């Protein structure tokens, strides 16, 4: 076959298949909304919006076969699943028919049969029992392929595969592993088959004692599967170890995906919030619809960014105040829209904001450089956090990441020395006493000549604990900050900090954390250590917050988060203090006048929960008292009635736990 088109060429599956298909065709046309790198000999990359029928007709001209790998993520919203896995498939097959293309390979998923029990025999002809809405859309795509094969005489091969990795490892769902080499061989054979019609194949490594009909691959395609999985008994033993309390995952072939519906029901409102992206509905937690349009204009490299920006312009009056969080996205939006040749009249003003952002960020960096250089020379081994290292190593352009301060972490035992150095250099701040160190995570310093520097002794606002800070700052990367040798967090740790820092209820949603996470994932060639993310969530009891943020990023901005990672985060049961924090995030509208400045009581309880999360139960009350004492000195006003209410709530919770434990 001469010219073959591959959709979703920048995705995880295509990235593993492309080296194995190199040289198999005269030309392999790679289609994706994102940039595809690197290109192998014989490949050509094309950016295309698969939802546009005209664009599809153009890119499919003179093509002999199609490999359709573009999919919507497993945990996406219903709208994205229908758009990516239903609408796109229908448009693709129709465009392929009009172009006279006869060969289409449609990789599918074994989750189409995910609700079969593990002891039930299955075959390519078995009736579908999808384990999720995602699997339902894949089953629909297979039926569309059958329609075009039967009615129009096309050759359509549906290749249901499992978890695709180069080698079978302990992260692969037992009994559901596919070797990339096997899948590539099947794709090559299916495209070369002249009279295939419509066929479904199970491209999964054979497991002794579990026949799922792989012999049709050898009979119809002439391919021998080289990958060999463990025996069915060994798989069941691993499954029992993986899911000791999840009966559905142990029973069904879909594993965690089959039990995910149970996790969604258990999450209740938090699940709806994470997937819908509405939060409180007023932009305090999740972006407003207008902010979402601006994020798409800033982050989407395809022509969809132009459409989103045009709609944003219709909704927002730029002559009126439209939010500081949105203003901070304009330099990034300008750079992306300029690359797409946007001709909107606002582009001139946005260019001015782009230049101003570059000037202000450079001014800030040069203001804090002497202080950071002295901290480094004194052997404090400082680590830059949040915006500053991202601007240098991820955005790689200081104009794209506006910021008003620089965050730096030093070890807690060096805090007095760091405080002394900063004050000697003219930086001003409140007193750094023991109560503040106990109740807070950082102290802001201001310079009379301008500039702000936040000195951190904990890396994460949401978890002010020694163990969390050590896990985040223990293995950092080097960073050149204007000639000063500093350190920065690794991609996985930086993603954790961004998500946790962004998921806080504010008067206006700080949407730049979304842009930071997306740019961070695109900037680093090495994959993010998702195992570390899951481990950190479990140990620090922030799994649900991480799950909410990562689910949103995957659903709205196609962040490549593996499905098992989201399932592992969602299935961990939260503790009492974590539920206090989640309750405040989910219902941010519940206000109390107990604290001045409209600070809700639940917000203060959530903050206290971060402090006492890892304390022993017997000292929790004392720690809470110390926490609120420090907060009282900071806010100057504290009502005694609130203190009694907090005491009653804590005692009520303790009595309930005792009654449940000894009933």
XYZ file of C-alpha atoms in Angstrom:
663
model
C 0.000 0.000 0.000
C 1.404 3.377 -1.031
C -0.157 6.209 0.978
C -1.721 5.602 4.407
C -3.231 8.208 6.738
C -3.014 7.850 10.534
C -5.244 9.954 12.796
C -4.361 10.703 16.426
C -0.695 10.532 15.455
C 0.510 12.402 18.553
C -1.292 10.069 20.960
C 0.167 7.374 23.194
C -0.854 4.439 20.958
C 0.380 6.039 17.745
C 3.688 7.013 19.364
C 4.385 3.336 20.071
C 3.221 2.098 16.653
C 4.910 4.584 14.330
C 8.494 3.260 14.732
C 7.211 -0.241 13.996
C 5.372 0.914 10.861
C 8.307 2.936 9.526
C 9.047 1.851 5.946
C 5.883 -0.245 5.635
C 4.286 2.311 3.281
C 5.632 4.739 0.715
C 4.154 7.612 2.720
C 2.514 7.729 6.153
C 0.460 10.903 6.642
C 0.218 11.814 10.330
C -2.895 13.789 11.322
C -3.376 15.417 14.723
C -4.324 18.749 16.270
C -0.963 18.867 18.053
C 2.524 18.921 16.629
C 3.891 15.439 15.877
C 7.570 14.958 16.713
C 9.906 13.424 15.770
C 9.154 12.406 12.176
C 10.549 9.130 10.846
C 11.553 8.585 7.191
C 8.495 8.463 4.948
C 6.245 10.372 7.373
C 4.504 13.696 6.799
C 2.600 15.581 9.514
C -0.632 17.490 8.846
C -2.726 19.434 11.355
C -6.415 18.814 10.817
C -9.709 19.239 12.660
C -11.409 15.859 12.256
C -14.777 17.408 13.087
C -14.658 19.376 9.836
C -15.989 17.426 6.848
C -14.256 19.772 4.432
C -10.905 19.321 6.163
C -11.318 15.539 6.100
C -12.132 15.525 2.396
C -9.022 17.570 1.722
C -6.615 15.434 3.751
C -7.992 12.107 2.405
C -7.335 12.893 -1.251
C -5.161 10.265 -2.993
C -4.980 8.138 0.182
C -5.090 4.328 -0.077
C -5.863 3.382 3.543
C -6.708 4.845 6.943
C -5.578 3.928 10.469
C -7.972 5.678 12.858
C -6.306 6.134 16.263
C -7.917 9.413 17.333
C -10.164 8.897 20.369
C -11.757 10.877 23.158
C -10.362 10.000 26.612
C -11.987 7.291 28.706
C -13.036 9.695 31.485
C -14.202 12.474 29.173
C -17.552 14.206 29.377
C -20.474 12.764 27.426
C -20.235 15.626 24.924
C -16.544 14.960 24.226
C -17.108 11.196 23.970
C -19.901 11.653 21.448
C -17.948 14.251 19.498
C -14.634 12.365 19.472
C -15.759 8.742 19.222
C -19.094 8.977 17.405
C -19.264 12.116 15.280
C -15.642 11.905 14.117
C -15.992 8.231 13.140
C -19.123 8.921 11.098
C -17.494 11.859 9.331
C -14.305 9.896 8.697
C -16.035 6.913 7.112
C -18.195 9.146 4.926
C -15.183 11.161 3.771
C -13.271 7.916 3.120
C -16.176 6.575 1.041
C -16.349 9.780 -1.007
C -12.588 9.610 -1.588
C -12.826 6.004 -2.821
C -10.776 4.557 0.060
C -11.409 0.834 0.540
C -9.201 -0.022 3.542
C -9.837 1.275 7.063
C -8.255 -0.096 10.236
C -10.220 0.809 13.348
C -8.360 -0.063 16.567
C -10.992 -0.620 19.234
C -10.906 -1.701 22.868
C -11.446 -4.879 24.853
C -13.582 -2.764 27.178
C -16.377 -3.365 24.652
C -16.604 -6.752 26.434
C -15.647 -5.370 29.842
C -18.737 -6.526 31.755
C -18.292 -10.191 30.873
C -17.150 -12.148 33.904
C -13.623 -13.474 33.792
C -14.743 -17.093 33.585
C -17.123 -16.480 30.651
C -15.687 -17.376 27.230
C -15.655 -14.491 24.752
C -14.925 -14.313 21.055
C -14.878 -11.594 18.374
C -18.510 -12.468 17.622
C -19.724 -12.150 21.222
C -22.437 -9.583 21.891
C -20.960 -6.371 23.304
C -21.174 -5.725 27.051
C -19.390 -2.365 27.377
C -18.128 -1.377 30.819
C -18.433 2.404 30.367
C -19.817 5.122 28.119
C -16.388 5.213 26.478
C -16.734 1.513 25.593
C -20.266 2.188 24.302
C -18.880 4.746 21.849
C -16.218 2.258 20.705
C -18.939 -0.331 20.107
C -20.858 2.245 18.088
C -17.744 2.925 15.993
C -17.470 -0.795 15.227
C -21.093 -0.793 14.030
C -20.377 2.182 11.770
C -17.507 0.185 10.285
C -19.817 -2.782 9.713
C -22.326 -0.483 7.976
C -19.785 0.906 5.507
C -18.215 -2.489 4.888
C -21.567 -4.148 4.117
C -23.246 -1.315 2.202
C -20.276 0.132 0.310
C -17.871 -2.800 0.062
C -15.095 -1.328 2.206
C -12.548 -3.503 4.046
C -12.796 -2.642 7.752
C -10.715 -4.352 10.431
C -11.662 -3.647 14.058
C -8.663 -4.496 16.217
C -9.708 -4.744 19.856
C -6.561 -4.413 21.911
C -5.669 -4.178 25.582
C -3.152 -2.076 27.477
C -0.370 -1.282 25.008
C 3.152 -1.455 26.442
C 6.444 -2.693 25.046
C 6.738 -5.336 27.771
C 4.376 -6.930 30.236
C 4.911 -5.224 33.587
C 3.291 -4.931 36.989
C 1.294 -1.859 35.882
C -0.564 -3.718 33.137
C -4.076 -4.963 33.820
C -3.693 -8.773 34.148
C -4.937 -10.667 31.109
C -5.348 -7.496 29.032
C -1.907 -6.790 27.568
C -1.100 -6.108 23.920
C 2.374 -5.940 22.431
C 2.883 -2.934 20.091
C 4.668 -5.248 17.670
C 1.628 -7.542 17.464
C -0.735 -4.620 16.887
C 1.538 -3.136 14.205
C 1.752 -6.504 12.406
C -2.038 -6.831 12.440
C -2.486 -3.291 11.087
C -0.037 -3.991 8.275
C -1.746 -7.276 7.378
C -5.256 -5.792 7.503
C -4.307 -2.985 5.123
C -2.782 -5.477 2.669
C -5.819 -7.828 2.727
C -7.816 -7.384 -0.474
C -11.091 -9.120 0.454
C -11.419 -8.730 4.192
C -14.920 -7.236 4.401
C -15.749 -6.507 8.037
C -13.866 -8.415 10.727
C -13.285 -8.023 14.465
C -10.018 -9.307 15.949
C -8.875 -9.628 19.562
C -5.252 -8.478 19.527
C -4.397 -9.476 23.097
C -1.465 -11.593 24.216
C -2.714 -15.184 24.709
C -3.099 -16.333 28.304
C -3.063 -20.081 28.926
C -6.493 -21.203 30.069
C -8.322 -18.110 28.748
C -9.297 -18.412 25.088
C -10.768 -15.187 23.682
C -10.637 -16.109 20.001
C -7.168 -15.006 18.895
C -6.917 -17.874 16.395
C -8.868 -15.810 13.836
C -5.856 -13.487 13.572
C -3.677 -16.309 12.252
C -6.454 -17.710 10.067
C -7.637 -14.449 8.451
C -4.579 -12.170 8.655
C -1.752 -14.699 8.688
C -0.188 -13.102 11.777
C 1.221 -15.055 14.703
C 1.019 -13.135 17.979
C 4.481 -12.991 19.528
C 3.465 -11.601 22.896
C 2.606 -14.212 25.526
C 0.799 -13.347 28.732
C 0.720 -15.249 32.024
C -1.693 -18.074 32.690
C -5.294 -17.380 33.632
C -4.601 -18.642 37.173
C -1.667 -16.262 37.556
C -3.807 -13.391 36.281
C -6.533 -14.137 38.827
C -3.962 -14.192 41.628
C -2.663 -10.768 40.622
C -6.207 -9.426 40.314
C -7.003 -10.592 43.857
C -3.919 -8.720 45.054
C -4.727 -5.570 43.084
C -8.388 -5.321 44.067
C -8.774 -6.894 47.515
C -11.917 -4.842 48.280
C -13.286 -4.209 44.797
C -15.561 -7.125 43.981
C -16.596 -5.713 40.590
C -12.993 -5.277 39.430
C -12.192 -8.852 40.440
C -15.294 -10.278 38.758
C -15.430 -8.410 35.433
C -12.963 -8.411 32.552
C -12.942 -4.609 32.527
C -11.264 -4.520 35.946
C -11.093 -1.015 37.399
C -12.944 0.394 34.418
C -15.885 -1.891 35.114
C -16.027 -0.698 38.724
C -15.549 2.965 37.919
C -19.293 3.553 37.877
C -19.341 2.588 41.561
C -16.592 5.142 42.246
C -18.563 7.836 40.439
C -21.643 7.192 42.559
C -19.540 7.229 45.719
C -18.022 10.596 44.783
C -21.454 12.178 44.339
C -21.248 15.915 43.844
C -17.468 16.028 43.570
C -17.602 13.732 40.556
C -20.154 15.940 38.835
C -18.041 18.992 39.575
C -14.847 17.495 38.195
C -16.387 16.299 34.950
C -18.718 19.218 34.290
C -16.080 21.805 35.186
C -18.665 24.135 36.675
C -17.700 24.077 40.346
C -19.929 26.477 42.191
C -21.226 27.774 38.878
C -19.823 31.275 39.376
C -16.138 30.871 38.531
C -14.850 30.489 42.102
C -13.442 26.964 41.636
C -13.731 26.042 37.957
C -13.450 28.361 34.946
C -16.513 30.167 33.689
C -17.627 29.431 30.098
C -15.903 32.638 28.993
C -12.659 31.646 30.717
C -12.882 28.206 29.120
C -13.120 29.813 25.671
C -10.066 31.966 26.396
C -8.146 28.905 27.619
C -8.932 27.131 24.362
C -7.787 30.161 22.395
C -4.527 30.156 24.351
C -3.792 26.408 24.347
C -5.352 24.811 21.252
C -2.833 24.765 18.366
C -5.563 24.113 15.756
C -7.997 26.459 14.040
C -10.480 25.726 16.827
C -8.593 28.367 18.814
C -9.712 31.008 16.305
C -13.335 29.969 16.664
C -13.093 29.973 20.466
C -11.513 33.421 20.459
C -14.189 34.794 18.125
C -16.902 33.504 20.459
C -15.070 34.925 23.491
C -14.961 38.323 21.794
C -18.723 38.186 21.275
C -19.381 37.344 24.927
C -16.894 39.636 26.655
C -16.764 43.420 26.527
C -13.043 44.147 26.670
C -13.726 47.798 27.461
C -15.104 46.691 30.831
C -13.379 44.751 33.615
C -13.483 41.029 32.817
C -11.274 39.527 35.518
C -7.576 39.577 36.347
C -7.295 35.812 35.832
C -8.446 36.223 32.230
C -6.158 39.200 31.652
C -3.159 37.062 32.637
C -4.011 34.586 29.863
C -3.935 37.198 27.098
C -0.149 37.067 26.413
C -0.325 33.299 25.945
C -3.445 33.655 23.802
C -1.718 36.308 21.692
C 1.261 34.058 20.934
C -0.994 31.130 19.949
C -3.386 33.238 17.858
C -0.531 35.053 16.125
C 0.835 31.683 14.998
C -2.602 30.972 13.484
C -2.611 34.334 11.654
C -5.493 35.796 13.631
C -6.632 39.156 12.229
C -8.886 40.308 15.070
C -8.524 44.074 15.793
C -7.748 43.262 19.440
C -4.468 41.586 18.466
C -2.634 44.924 18.512
C -3.594 45.603 22.129
C -2.792 42.017 23.077
C 0.664 42.451 21.563
C 1.176 45.424 23.843
C 0.144 43.306 26.853
C 2.535 40.576 25.658
C 5.430 43.079 25.658
C 4.424 44.549 28.999
C 4.307 41.076 30.538
C 7.842 40.420 29.267
C 9.085 43.690 30.765
C 7.403 43.226 34.162
C 8.525 39.615 34.545
C 12.111 40.507 33.653
C 12.007 43.399 36.123
C 10.736 41.105 38.875
C 13.377 38.455 38.147
C 16.229 40.979 38.242
C 14.844 42.420 41.491
C 14.882 39.062 43.317
C 18.083 37.741 41.703
C 20.519 39.209 44.305
C 18.529 37.709 47.186
C 18.340 34.301 45.504
C 22.044 34.424 44.657
C 22.895 35.105 48.287
C 20.638 32.294 49.523
C 22.379 29.919 47.123
C 25.863 31.125 48.074
C 25.056 30.538 51.762
C 24.448 26.848 50.985
C 20.666 26.846 51.553
C 20.030 24.948 48.316
C 16.898 26.972 47.405
C 14.191 25.523 45.159
C 12.017 27.733 42.953
C 8.318 26.863 42.991
C 5.274 27.497 40.795
C 5.450 30.270 38.176
C 9.130 31.253 37.947
C 10.582 27.840 37.001
C 7.665 27.208 34.622
C 8.318 30.488 32.812
C 11.948 29.465 32.263
C 11.795 25.716 31.564
C 8.227 25.087 30.310
C 6.963 28.282 28.679
C 10.549 29.237 27.702
C 9.340 32.792 27.219
C 9.014 35.188 30.144
C 6.208 37.084 28.413
C 3.856 34.097 28.471
C 3.657 33.649 32.256
C 2.779 36.923 34.042
C 3.470 36.838 37.779
C 3.627 39.238 40.691
C 6.018 37.312 42.950
C 8.677 34.623 43.011
C 8.259 31.593 45.284
C 11.362 29.995 46.787
C 11.658 27.091 49.234
C 14.448 26.549 51.756
C 14.780 23.775 54.355
C 12.929 24.575 57.577
C 16.113 24.343 59.645
C 17.604 27.191 57.566
C 14.595 29.496 57.903
C 16.185 31.827 60.517
C 19.259 32.290 58.326
C 17.142 32.897 55.202
C 14.981 35.397 57.091
C 18.079 37.233 58.306
C 19.607 37.411 54.826
C 16.456 38.767 53.232
C 16.028 41.439 55.900
C 19.678 42.456 55.563
C 19.095 42.942 51.830
C 16.203 45.297 52.529
C 13.237 42.918 52.212
C 10.362 43.607 54.628
C 7.968 41.063 56.196
C 6.076 40.213 59.365
C 7.842 38.453 62.206
C 8.759 34.833 61.502
C 7.817 33.165 64.799
C 7.062 29.566 65.696
C 3.284 29.968 65.618
C 3.397 31.310 62.061
C 5.651 28.475 60.955
C 3.199 26.015 62.486
C 0.051 27.437 60.892
C 1.301 28.713 57.528
C 3.385 27.433 54.647
C 5.147 30.621 53.515
C 5.867 34.253 54.390
C 5.686 37.077 51.799
C 8.544 39.602 51.662
C 8.253 42.988 49.943
C 11.066 45.260 48.777
C 10.733 49.057 49.059
C 11.922 49.392 45.445
C 9.326 46.913 44.216
C 9.053 43.148 43.944
C 7.711 40.368 46.126
C 9.381 37.138 47.204
C 7.518 34.376 49.053
C 9.755 32.345 51.354
C 8.371 28.784 51.690
C 9.171 26.207 54.317
C 6.456 23.924 52.918
C 6.224 23.375 49.177
C 2.476 22.824 49.121
C -0.202 25.093 50.529
C -2.730 22.258 50.777
C -0.430 19.948 52.760
C 1.802 21.752 55.244
C 3.625 18.657 56.442
C 7.263 17.637 56.555
C 6.626 14.389 54.685
C 4.804 16.118 51.812
C 7.530 18.721 51.451
C 10.278 16.085 51.542
C 8.513 14.031 48.859
C 8.210 17.047 46.575
C 11.645 18.613 47.073
C 13.746 15.500 47.624
C 14.856 14.921 44.018
C 14.931 18.215 42.127
C 16.365 19.326 38.798
C 18.932 22.059 38.242
C 17.750 25.448 36.952
C 19.661 28.432 35.603
C 17.991 31.575 36.955
C 19.694 34.549 35.288
C 23.081 32.923 35.845
C 22.323 31.704 39.401
C 22.385 27.920 39.894
C 19.100 26.997 41.610
C 16.808 23.984 41.625
C 13.263 23.278 40.437
C 10.735 20.472 40.947
C 10.547 17.577 38.523
C 7.510 17.428 36.156
C 5.413 15.073 38.313
C 6.025 17.069 41.502
C 5.422 20.340 39.674
C 2.123 19.021 38.305
C 1.014 18.060 41.831
C 1.823 21.539 43.143
C 0.005 23.215 40.240
C -3.155 21.136 40.585
C -3.337 21.428 44.360
C -2.557 25.145 44.282
C -5.184 25.730 41.589
C -7.990 23.766 43.254
C -8.789 26.401 45.831
C -12.004 28.360 46.034
C -11.345 32.025 45.280
C -13.357 35.105 44.504
C -12.180 34.510 40.930
C -10.965 31.145 39.639
C -7.134 31.200 39.191
C -7.340 29.576 35.759
C -3.628 29.950 35.022
C -3.005 26.635 36.828
C -4.777 24.948 33.905
C -2.486 26.604 31.376
C 0.529 25.759 33.555
C -0.408 22.067 33.696
C -1.019 21.798 29.947
C 2.190 23.636 28.998
C 4.149 21.569 31.537
C 2.914 18.285 30.034
C 3.831 19.426 26.505
C 7.232 20.895 27.335
C 8.979 17.834 28.756
C 9.928 14.955 26.494
C 10.147 12.460 29.362
C 6.739 11.120 30.490
C 5.305 12.208 33.816
C 5.843 9.745 36.647
C 2.173 8.903 37.255
C 3.077 6.266 39.819
C 4.560 9.034 41.980
C 1.352 11.082 41.609
C -0.785 8.163 42.812
C 1.597 7.400 45.667
C 1.684 11.041 46.791
C -2.112 11.254 46.716
C -2.455 8.149 48.874
C 0.218 9.042 51.431
C -0.761 12.695 51.787
C -4.514 11.998 51.542
C -5.156 14.283 48.612
C -6.176 11.617 46.084
C -9.628 13.078 45.493
C -8.355 16.612 44.945
C -5.762 15.335 42.469
C -8.421 13.225 40.777
C -10.758 16.201 40.408
C -8.054 18.365 38.843
C -6.610 15.700 36.532
C -10.074 14.595 35.393
C -10.872 18.155 34.437
C -7.592 18.543 32.543
C -8.134 15.295 30.679
C -11.749 16.028 29.768
C -11.295 19.652 28.702
C -7.698 19.884 27.497
C -6.786 16.299 26.517
C -4.074 15.942 29.156
C -2.771 12.382 28.610
C -3.628 10.954 32.029
C -3.812 7.117 31.986
C -7.187 5.675 32.945
C -5.778 3.421 35.696
C -4.231 6.492 37.340
C -7.585 8.257 37.568
C -9.241 5.071 38.816
C -6.609 4.586 41.517
C -7.047 8.187 42.688
C -10.861 7.988 42.643
C -11.131 4.650 44.453
C -9.147 5.608 47.556
C -11.443 6.281 50.494
C -10.885 9.763 51.984
C -10.326 10.289 55.698
C -12.290 12.607 57.965
C -10.078 15.639 57.452
C -9.926 15.132 53.693
C -13.736 14.994 53.611
C -13.814 18.333 55.435
C -11.681 19.846 52.678
C -13.736 18.201 49.927
C -16.964 19.433 51.484
C -15.692 22.981 51.340
C -14.547 22.615 47.720
C -17.838 21.072 46.612
C -20.109 23.533 48.436
C -18.166 26.772 48.344
C -21.315 28.866 48.677
C -21.860 27.996 52.338
C -20.676 31.137 54.122
C -20.315 32.026 57.764
C -19.758 35.423 59.323
C -17.677 33.941 62.134
C -14.484 35.312 60.565
C -13.959 38.853 59.392
C -13.791 39.489 55.677
C -16.469 36.875 54.903
C -14.104 33.975 55.608
C -16.347 30.900 55.753
C -16.158 28.656 58.780
C -15.818 25.601 56.592
C -12.813 27.160 54.876
C -11.089 27.612 58.215
C -11.897 24.030 59.178
C -10.455 22.892 55.850
C -7.255 24.799 56.527
C -7.045 23.344 60.004
C -7.516 19.888 58.481
C -4.293 20.333 56.507
C -2.396 21.010 59.706
C -3.738 18.074 61.742
C -3.968 15.544 58.900
C -0.913 13.561 60.001
C -1.135 14.146 63.752
C -2.043 11.478 66.266
C -5.732 11.611 67.333
C -4.908 12.507 70.951
C -3.050 15.687 69.974
C -5.481 16.806 67.251
C -7.492 19.081 69.564
C -4.338 20.772 70.862
C -3.012 21.314 67.331
C -6.331 22.788 66.193
C -6.252 25.152 69.151
C -2.709 26.262 68.261
C -3.737 26.703 64.640
C -6.673 28.960 65.410
C -4.609 30.877 67.944
C -2.123 31.739 65.188
C -4.943 32.628 62.807
C -6.538 34.807 65.476
C -3.380 36.873 65.882
C -3.287 37.277 62.115
C -6.916 38.265 61.510
C -7.237 40.198 64.803
C -10.887 39.149 65.261
C -12.245 35.830 66.404
C -15.612 35.169 68.029
C -15.799 32.909 71.055
C -19.021 31.401 69.718
C -17.124 30.104 66.712
C -14.552 28.442 68.964
C -17.332 26.654 70.860
C -18.930 25.594 67.564
C -15.644 24.137 66.368
C -15.214 22.251 69.640
C -18.741 20.825 69.407
C -18.155 19.667 65.828
C -14.890 17.952 66.698
C -16.384 16.211 69.750
C -19.448 15.145 67.760
C -17.212 13.575 65.136
C -15.128 11.764 67.775
C -18.242 10.346 69.461
C -19.579 9.169 66.112
C -16.334 7.398 65.279
C -16.242 5.745 68.710
C -19.838 4.558 68.402
C -19.188 3.131 64.928
C -15.991 1.401 66.003
C -17.336 -0.236 69.176
C -20.984 -0.763 68.229
